Short mmCIF file of C-alpha atoms and ligand atoms in Angstrom, two decimals:
data_model
loop_
_atom_site.label_atom_id
_atom_site.label_comp_id
_atom_site.label_asym_id
_atom_site.label_seq_id
_atom_site.Cartn_x
_atom_site.Cartn_y
_atom_site.Cartn_z
CA UNK J 893 -36.67 13.16 -57.93
CA UNK J 894 -33.47 11.18 -57.24
CA UNK J 895 -30.60 12.92 -55.46
CA UNK J 896 -27.93 11.88 -58.01
CA UNK J 897 -28.19 11.61 -61.81
CA UNK J 898 -25.62 8.92 -62.50
CA UNK J 899 -23.47 6.27 -60.83
CA UNK J 900 -21.24 3.36 -61.81
CA UNK J 901 -20.69 0.31 -59.64
CA UNK J 902 -18.01 -2.13 -60.82
CA UNK J 903 -18.26 -5.80 -59.89
CA UNK J 904 -22.01 -5.52 -59.42
CA UNK J 905 -23.09 -8.97 -60.65
CA UNK J 906 -23.01 -10.42 -57.12
CA UNK J 907 -21.78 -9.95 -53.57
CA UNK J 908 -20.96 -6.55 -52.10
CA UNK J 909 -21.15 -4.72 -55.46
CA UNK J 910 -24.66 -5.96 -56.22
CA UNK J 911 -25.84 -4.99 -52.73
CA UNK J 912 -24.33 -1.50 -53.13
CA UNK J 913 -25.97 -1.09 -56.55
CA UNK J 914 -29.38 -2.14 -55.21
CA UNK J 915 -29.13 0.34 -52.34
CA UNK J 916 -27.79 3.17 -54.52
CA UNK J 917 -30.65 2.65 -56.98
CA UNK J 918 -32.93 4.40 -54.49
CA UNK J 919 -30.95 7.62 -54.92
CA UNK J 920 -29.58 7.52 -58.48
CA UNK J 921 -31.41 8.25 -61.75
CA UNK J 922 -29.24 6.12 -64.05
CA UNK J 923 -27.08 3.33 -62.71
CA UNK J 924 -24.32 1.66 -64.76
CA UNK J 925 -23.38 -1.78 -63.47
CA UNK J 926 -20.41 -3.74 -64.69
CA UNK J 927 -18.72 -7.11 -64.39
CA UNK J 928 -16.23 -8.95 -66.59
CA UNK J 929 -17.78 -12.40 -67.13
CA UNK J 930 -20.99 -13.28 -65.27
CA UNK J 931 -23.43 -11.96 -67.84
CA UNK J 932 -26.46 -13.91 -66.56
CA UNK J 933 -25.94 -12.77 -62.96
CA UNK J 934 -25.44 -9.20 -64.17
CA UNK J 935 -28.74 -9.39 -66.08
CA UNK J 936 -30.49 -10.76 -62.96
CA UNK J 937 -29.02 -7.89 -60.89
CA UNK J 938 -30.21 -5.42 -63.54
CA UNK J 939 -33.74 -6.89 -63.41
CA UNK J 940 -33.85 -6.31 -59.64
CA UNK J 941 -32.44 -2.78 -59.92
CA UNK J 942 -34.84 -1.89 -62.77
CA UNK J 943 -37.74 -1.98 -60.30
CA UNK J 944 -36.12 1.02 -58.58
CA UNK J 945 -34.36 3.02 -61.31
CA UNK J 946 -32.94 3.04 -64.85
CA UNK J 947 -30.05 0.59 -65.10
CA UNK J 948 -27.50 -0.06 -67.84
CA UNK J 949 -25.61 -3.37 -67.43
CA UNK J 950 -22.29 -3.58 -69.28
CA UNK J 951 -19.55 -6.17 -69.60
CA UNK J 952 -16.13 -4.63 -69.01
CA UNK J 953 -12.90 -6.08 -67.68
CA UNK J 954 -11.82 -3.17 -65.50
CA UNK J 955 -8.28 -4.54 -65.25
CA UNK J 956 -7.87 -3.59 -68.92
CA UNK J 957 -7.08 0.07 -69.55
CA UNK J 958 -8.45 0.07 -73.12
CA UNK J 959 -11.69 -1.61 -72.00
CA UNK J 960 -12.17 1.05 -69.31
CA UNK J 961 -11.63 3.79 -71.90
CA UNK J 962 -14.40 2.20 -74.02
CA UNK J 963 -16.65 1.93 -70.97
CA UNK J 964 -16.31 5.62 -70.19
CA UNK J 965 -16.85 6.55 -73.87
CA UNK J 966 -20.14 4.67 -73.59
CA UNK J 967 -21.03 6.41 -70.29
CA UNK J 968 -20.22 9.74 -71.92
CA UNK J 969 -22.57 8.97 -74.83
CA UNK J 970 -25.38 7.65 -72.60
CA UNK J 971 -25.23 10.70 -70.32
CA UNK J 972 -24.73 13.27 -73.12
CA UNK J 973 -21.35 14.25 -71.71
CA UNK J 974 -22.56 14.62 -68.10
CA UNK J 975 -20.43 11.71 -66.79
CA UNK J 976 -20.76 10.27 -63.31
CA UNK J 977 -21.87 11.75 -60.00
CA UNK J 978 -20.74 8.60 -58.19
CA UNK J 979 -18.05 6.03 -58.95
CA UNK J 980 -17.83 2.87 -56.85
CA UNK J 981 -14.69 0.84 -57.56
CA UNK J 982 -15.75 -2.48 -56.06
CA UNK J 983 -14.57 -5.15 -58.55
CA UNK J 984 -11.95 -7.37 -57.01
CA UNK J 985 -10.52 -10.87 -56.83
CA UNK J 986 -8.69 -12.79 -54.14
CA UNK J 987 -5.63 -15.00 -54.40
CA UNK J 988 -4.88 -17.35 -51.53
CA UNK J 989 -1.40 -18.75 -51.99
CA UNK J 990 1.96 -18.82 -50.27
CA UNK J 991 4.26 -16.21 -51.78
CA UNK J 992 6.48 -19.04 -53.03
CA UNK J 993 3.54 -20.40 -55.07
CA UNK J 994 2.48 -17.00 -56.42
CA UNK J 995 3.36 -16.82 -60.10
CA UNK J 996 3.99 -13.58 -62.02
CA UNK J 997 0.62 -14.19 -63.70
CA UNK J 998 -1.21 -14.36 -60.32
CA UNK J 999 0.53 -11.21 -59.08
CA UNK J 1000 -0.33 -9.20 -62.21
CA UNK J 1001 -3.95 -10.41 -62.27
CA UNK J 1002 -4.54 -9.37 -58.64
CA UNK J 1003 -2.76 -6.02 -58.92
CA UNK J 1004 -4.42 -5.19 -62.25
CA UNK J 1005 -7.92 -6.19 -61.08
CA UNK J 1006 -7.82 -4.70 -57.59
CA UNK J 1007 -5.54 -1.68 -57.97
CA UNK J 1008 -4.91 -0.72 -61.62
CA UNK J 1009 -8.68 -0.80 -62.22
CA UNK J 1010 -9.11 1.89 -59.56
CA UNK J 1011 -6.52 4.04 -61.33
CA UNK J 1012 -8.14 3.51 -64.77
CA UNK J 1013 -11.69 4.24 -63.56
CA UNK J 1014 -10.81 7.25 -61.38
CA UNK J 1015 -8.73 8.79 -64.17
CA UNK J 1016 -11.57 8.34 -66.63
CA UNK J 1017 -14.29 9.61 -64.26
CA UNK J 1018 -12.59 12.64 -62.77
CA UNK J 1019 -12.69 14.94 -65.84
CA UNK J 1020 -16.46 15.36 -65.83
CA UNK J 1021 -16.49 15.61 -62.02
CA UNK J 1022 -13.88 18.39 -62.06
CA UNK J 1023 -15.82 20.26 -64.75
CA UNK J 1024 -18.93 20.16 -62.56
CA UNK J 1025 -16.94 20.71 -59.32
CA UNK J 1026 -18.76 17.80 -57.73
CA UNK J 1027 -18.44 14.05 -57.44
CA UNK J 1028 -18.03 11.11 -55.09
CA UNK J 1029 -15.63 8.20 -55.40
CA UNK J 1030 -15.70 5.14 -53.15
CA UNK J 1031 -13.04 2.45 -53.42
CA UNK J 1032 -13.78 -0.92 -51.85
CA UNK J 1033 -10.59 -1.95 -50.10
CA UNK J 1034 -10.09 -4.60 -47.40
CA UNK J 1035 -8.90 -4.73 -43.82
CA UNK J 1036 -6.02 -6.90 -45.09
CA UNK J 1037 -4.70 -3.82 -46.90
CA UNK J 1038 -4.10 -2.29 -43.46
CA UNK J 1039 -2.75 -5.27 -41.52
CA UNK J 1040 -1.72 -7.85 -44.14
CA UNK J 1041 -2.89 -11.45 -44.38
CA UNK J 1042 -0.73 -14.56 -44.46
CA UNK J 1043 -1.06 -16.39 -47.82
CA UNK J 1044 -2.60 -13.27 -49.30
CA UNK J 1045 0.45 -11.14 -49.99
CA UNK J 1046 -0.63 -10.05 -53.48
CA UNK J 1047 -4.18 -9.32 -52.34
CA UNK J 1048 -3.04 -7.39 -49.24
CA UNK J 1049 -0.51 -5.41 -51.30
CA UNK J 1050 -3.20 -4.50 -53.85
CA UNK J 1051 -5.55 -3.26 -51.13
CA UNK J 1052 -2.76 -1.38 -49.32
CA UNK J 1053 -2.22 0.30 -52.68
CA UNK J 1054 -5.91 1.16 -52.90
CA UNK J 1055 -5.70 2.81 -49.46
CA UNK J 1056 -2.69 4.97 -50.43
CA UNK J 1057 -4.28 5.77 -53.80
CA UNK J 1058 -7.48 6.87 -52.03
CA UNK J 1059 -5.69 9.19 -49.61
CA UNK J 1060 -3.56 10.76 -52.35
CA UNK J 1061 -6.39 11.30 -54.83
CA UNK J 1062 -8.58 12.76 -52.08
CA UNK J 1063 -5.97 15.50 -51.55
CA UNK J 1064 -5.76 16.13 -55.29
CA UNK J 1065 -9.52 16.37 -55.80
CA UNK J 1066 -10.72 18.03 -52.58
CA UNK J 1067 -10.19 21.53 -54.06
CA UNK J 1068 -12.65 20.49 -56.80
CA UNK J 1069 -15.22 19.40 -54.19
CA UNK J 1070 -14.83 15.71 -55.05
CA UNK J 1071 -14.76 13.28 -52.13
CA UNK J 1072 -12.61 10.14 -52.33
CA UNK J 1073 -12.92 7.54 -49.58
CA UNK J 1074 -12.46 3.81 -49.13
CA UNK J 1075 -14.62 1.25 -47.41
CA UNK J 1076 -12.41 -1.38 -45.81
CA UNK J 1077 -14.60 -4.38 -45.01
CA UNK J 1078 -13.71 -7.31 -42.82
CA UNK J 1079 -14.70 -10.86 -43.76
CA UNK J 1080 -17.99 -10.67 -45.63
CA UNK J 1081 -20.28 -13.51 -46.62
CA UNK J 1082 -19.85 -13.67 -50.42
CA UNK J 1083 -18.64 -16.07 -53.11
CA UNK J 1084 -15.15 -14.66 -52.56
CA UNK J 1085 -14.95 -16.84 -49.45
CA UNK J 1086 -16.48 -19.94 -51.02
CA UNK J 1087 -13.05 -21.59 -51.29
CA UNK J 1088 -13.20 -22.02 -47.50
CA UNK J 1089 -14.73 -25.20 -46.05
CA UNK J 1090 -17.52 -24.90 -43.45
CA UNK J 1091 -14.97 -25.79 -40.75
CA UNK J 1092 -12.58 -23.09 -41.96
CA UNK J 1093 -15.41 -20.55 -42.04
CA UNK J 1094 -16.41 -21.45 -38.47
CA UNK J 1095 -12.79 -21.13 -37.27
CA UNK J 1096 -12.46 -17.74 -38.98
CA UNK J 1097 -15.74 -16.51 -37.48
CA UNK J 1098 -14.43 -17.47 -34.03
CA UNK J 1099 -11.51 -15.07 -34.53
CA UNK J 1100 -13.92 -12.18 -35.15
CA UNK J 1101 -15.10 -10.49 -31.94
CA UNK J 1102 -18.60 -10.12 -33.48
CA UNK J 1103 -18.54 -13.90 -33.94
CA UNK J 1104 -19.68 -13.90 -37.57
CA UNK J 1105 -18.99 -12.66 -41.08
CA UNK J 1106 -20.56 -9.36 -42.19
CA UNK J 1107 -23.43 -9.68 -44.64
CA UNK J 1108 -23.56 -7.78 -47.92
CA UNK J 1109 -26.44 -5.60 -46.71
CA UNK J 1110 -24.25 -4.26 -43.91
CA UNK J 1111 -21.38 -3.55 -46.32
CA UNK J 1112 -23.75 -1.82 -48.74
CA UNK J 1113 -25.33 0.25 -45.97
CA UNK J 1114 -21.89 1.47 -44.92
CA UNK J 1115 -20.90 2.19 -48.55
CA UNK J 1116 -23.98 4.29 -49.20
CA UNK J 1117 -23.51 5.97 -45.81
CA UNK J 1118 -20.03 7.09 -46.87
CA UNK J 1119 -21.27 8.19 -50.30
CA UNK J 1120 -23.94 10.38 -48.71
CA UNK J 1121 -21.84 11.69 -45.80
CA UNK J 1122 -21.07 15.41 -45.46
CA UNK J 1123 -18.65 16.81 -48.09
CA UNK J 1124 -15.96 17.29 -45.43
CA UNK J 1125 -15.45 13.50 -45.19
CA UNK J 1126 -12.67 12.75 -47.65
CA UNK J 1127 -9.41 10.79 -47.77
CA UNK J 1128 -10.65 8.29 -45.19
CA UNK J 1129 -10.24 4.51 -45.05
CA UNK J 1130 -13.31 3.42 -43.14
CA UNK J 1131 -12.93 -0.06 -41.69
CA UNK J 1132 -15.93 -2.20 -40.78
CA UNK J 1133 -14.54 -5.48 -39.48
CA UNK J 1134 -16.64 -6.70 -36.53
CA UNK J 1135 -13.89 -5.57 -34.18
CA UNK J 1136 -11.29 -7.92 -35.68
CA UNK J 1137 -8.41 -5.43 -35.88
P1 LIG N 455 -17.40 -11.49 -55.34
O1 LIG N 455 -16.41 -12.46 -55.87
O2 LIG N 455 -18.66 -11.98 -54.77
O3 LIG N 455 -17.76 -10.42 -56.51
C1 LIG N 455 -16.74 -9.81 -57.25
C2 LIG N 455 -17.35 -8.97 -58.34
O4 LIG N 455 -16.30 -8.36 -59.10
C3 LIG N 455 -18.16 -9.80 -59.33
O5 LIG N 455 -19.24 -9.03 -59.81
C4 LIG N 455 -17.15 -10.06 -60.45
O6 LIG N 455 -17.82 -10.39 -61.65
C5 LIG N 455 -16.45 -8.69 -60.50
N1 LIG N 455 -15.15 -8.70 -61.15
C6 LIG N 455 -14.08 -9.48 -60.87
N2 LIG N 455 -13.07 -9.19 -61.70
C7 LIG N 455 -13.51 -8.19 -62.51
C8 LIG N 455 -12.92 -7.47 -63.57
N3 LIG N 455 -11.68 -7.71 -63.99
N4 LIG N 455 -13.67 -6.52 -64.19
C9 LIG N 455 -14.94 -6.25 -63.80
N5 LIG N 455 -15.54 -6.90 -62.78
C10 LIG N 455 -14.82 -7.86 -62.16
O7 LIG N 455 -16.58 -10.60 -54.31
P2 LIG N 455 -17.07 -9.66 -53.09
O8 LIG N 455 -18.41 -9.12 -53.33
O9 LIG N 455 -16.76 -10.38 -51.84
O10 LIG N 455 -15.96 -8.51 -53.22
C11 LIG N 455 -16.25 -7.18 -53.64
C12 LIG N 455 -15.11 -6.30 -53.19
O11 LIG N 455 -15.04 -6.33 -51.76
C13 LIG N 455 -13.74 -6.74 -53.71
O12 LIG N 455 -12.97 -5.62 -54.04
C14 LIG N 455 -13.13 -7.44 -52.50
O13 LIG N 455 -11.72 -7.42 -52.52
C15 LIG N 455 -13.71 -6.62 -51.37
N6 LIG N 455 -13.72 -7.29 -50.07
C16 LIG N 455 -14.38 -8.49 -49.89
C17 LIG N 455 -14.36 -9.12 -48.67
C18 LIG N 455 -15.02 -10.42 -48.42
O14 LIG N 455 -14.76 -11.04 -47.38
N7 LIG N 455 -15.92 -10.89 -49.29
C19 LIG N 455 -13.64 -8.52 -47.53
C20 LIG N 455 -13.00 -7.26 -47.82
C21 LIG N 455 -13.06 -6.69 -49.04
P3 LIG N 455 -17.10 -11.25 -62.82
O15 LIG N 455 -16.46 -12.40 -62.16
O16 LIG N 455 -18.19 -11.60 -63.77
O17 LIG N 455 -16.16 -10.29 -63.44
#
């Protein structure tokens, strides 16, 4: 018997989201996994997860409010109105540019994907959680949301927004016994950092006291640790950055 009936992990076709989904599969009866484009990778992730639990892979651009509404209509139908026990808002994109080169289009894409998506998904998920007086929400933020990164103003602003959103919503939902926390990873070895050359990666690793990037297993272990922590843990931004900050 699994501990939780249902969970949704956004951005689960690769990287941190896929690792979280694979780990959560051990504890969840039905797992919804979502990405916006990488259908083949999402199917591969679903095949791996299926060995552990029931999985429903869905394409949804979580930066689009109407698409998120459709996604949650589908979740409602699939779960006969039960909704989600666990929501993991992990989908995200980076944008490495000087502010002077950041176009309106870049800004909106980053804010909509990294921050508005969290608003859309939390708003859609909370109704069923409030009805049941139970639920867990984990937002995947970034250490840059706390300290800011040069050439990543839009990204850092979006993650700073996720942190404030997390703390506010935690206060709103704590009386309904719903925990809202954020995992704030440091540099993690995923495709998100593939724009860096090997030399740039080595230089960045040297700046990290642990001397290396985190791997996705570590990030997923921390995520599931937060999701299964005592109910009293809420409103926290939990940073795991190899001692960088
Ligand atoms: P990846 O690029 O490896 O994976 C991103 C995932 O998000 C993919 O599944 C991607 O699929 C999905 N995605 C992107 N846009 C959307 C969208 N609009 N709707 C639905 N899904 C979407 O990134 P990581 O695994 O590295 O990042 C995961 C999270 O961790 C992000 O929020 C990121 O900001 C955060 N993070 C990452 C760090 C790192 O160093 N890697 C450090 C700190 C935080 P598809 O492209 O098909 O949509």
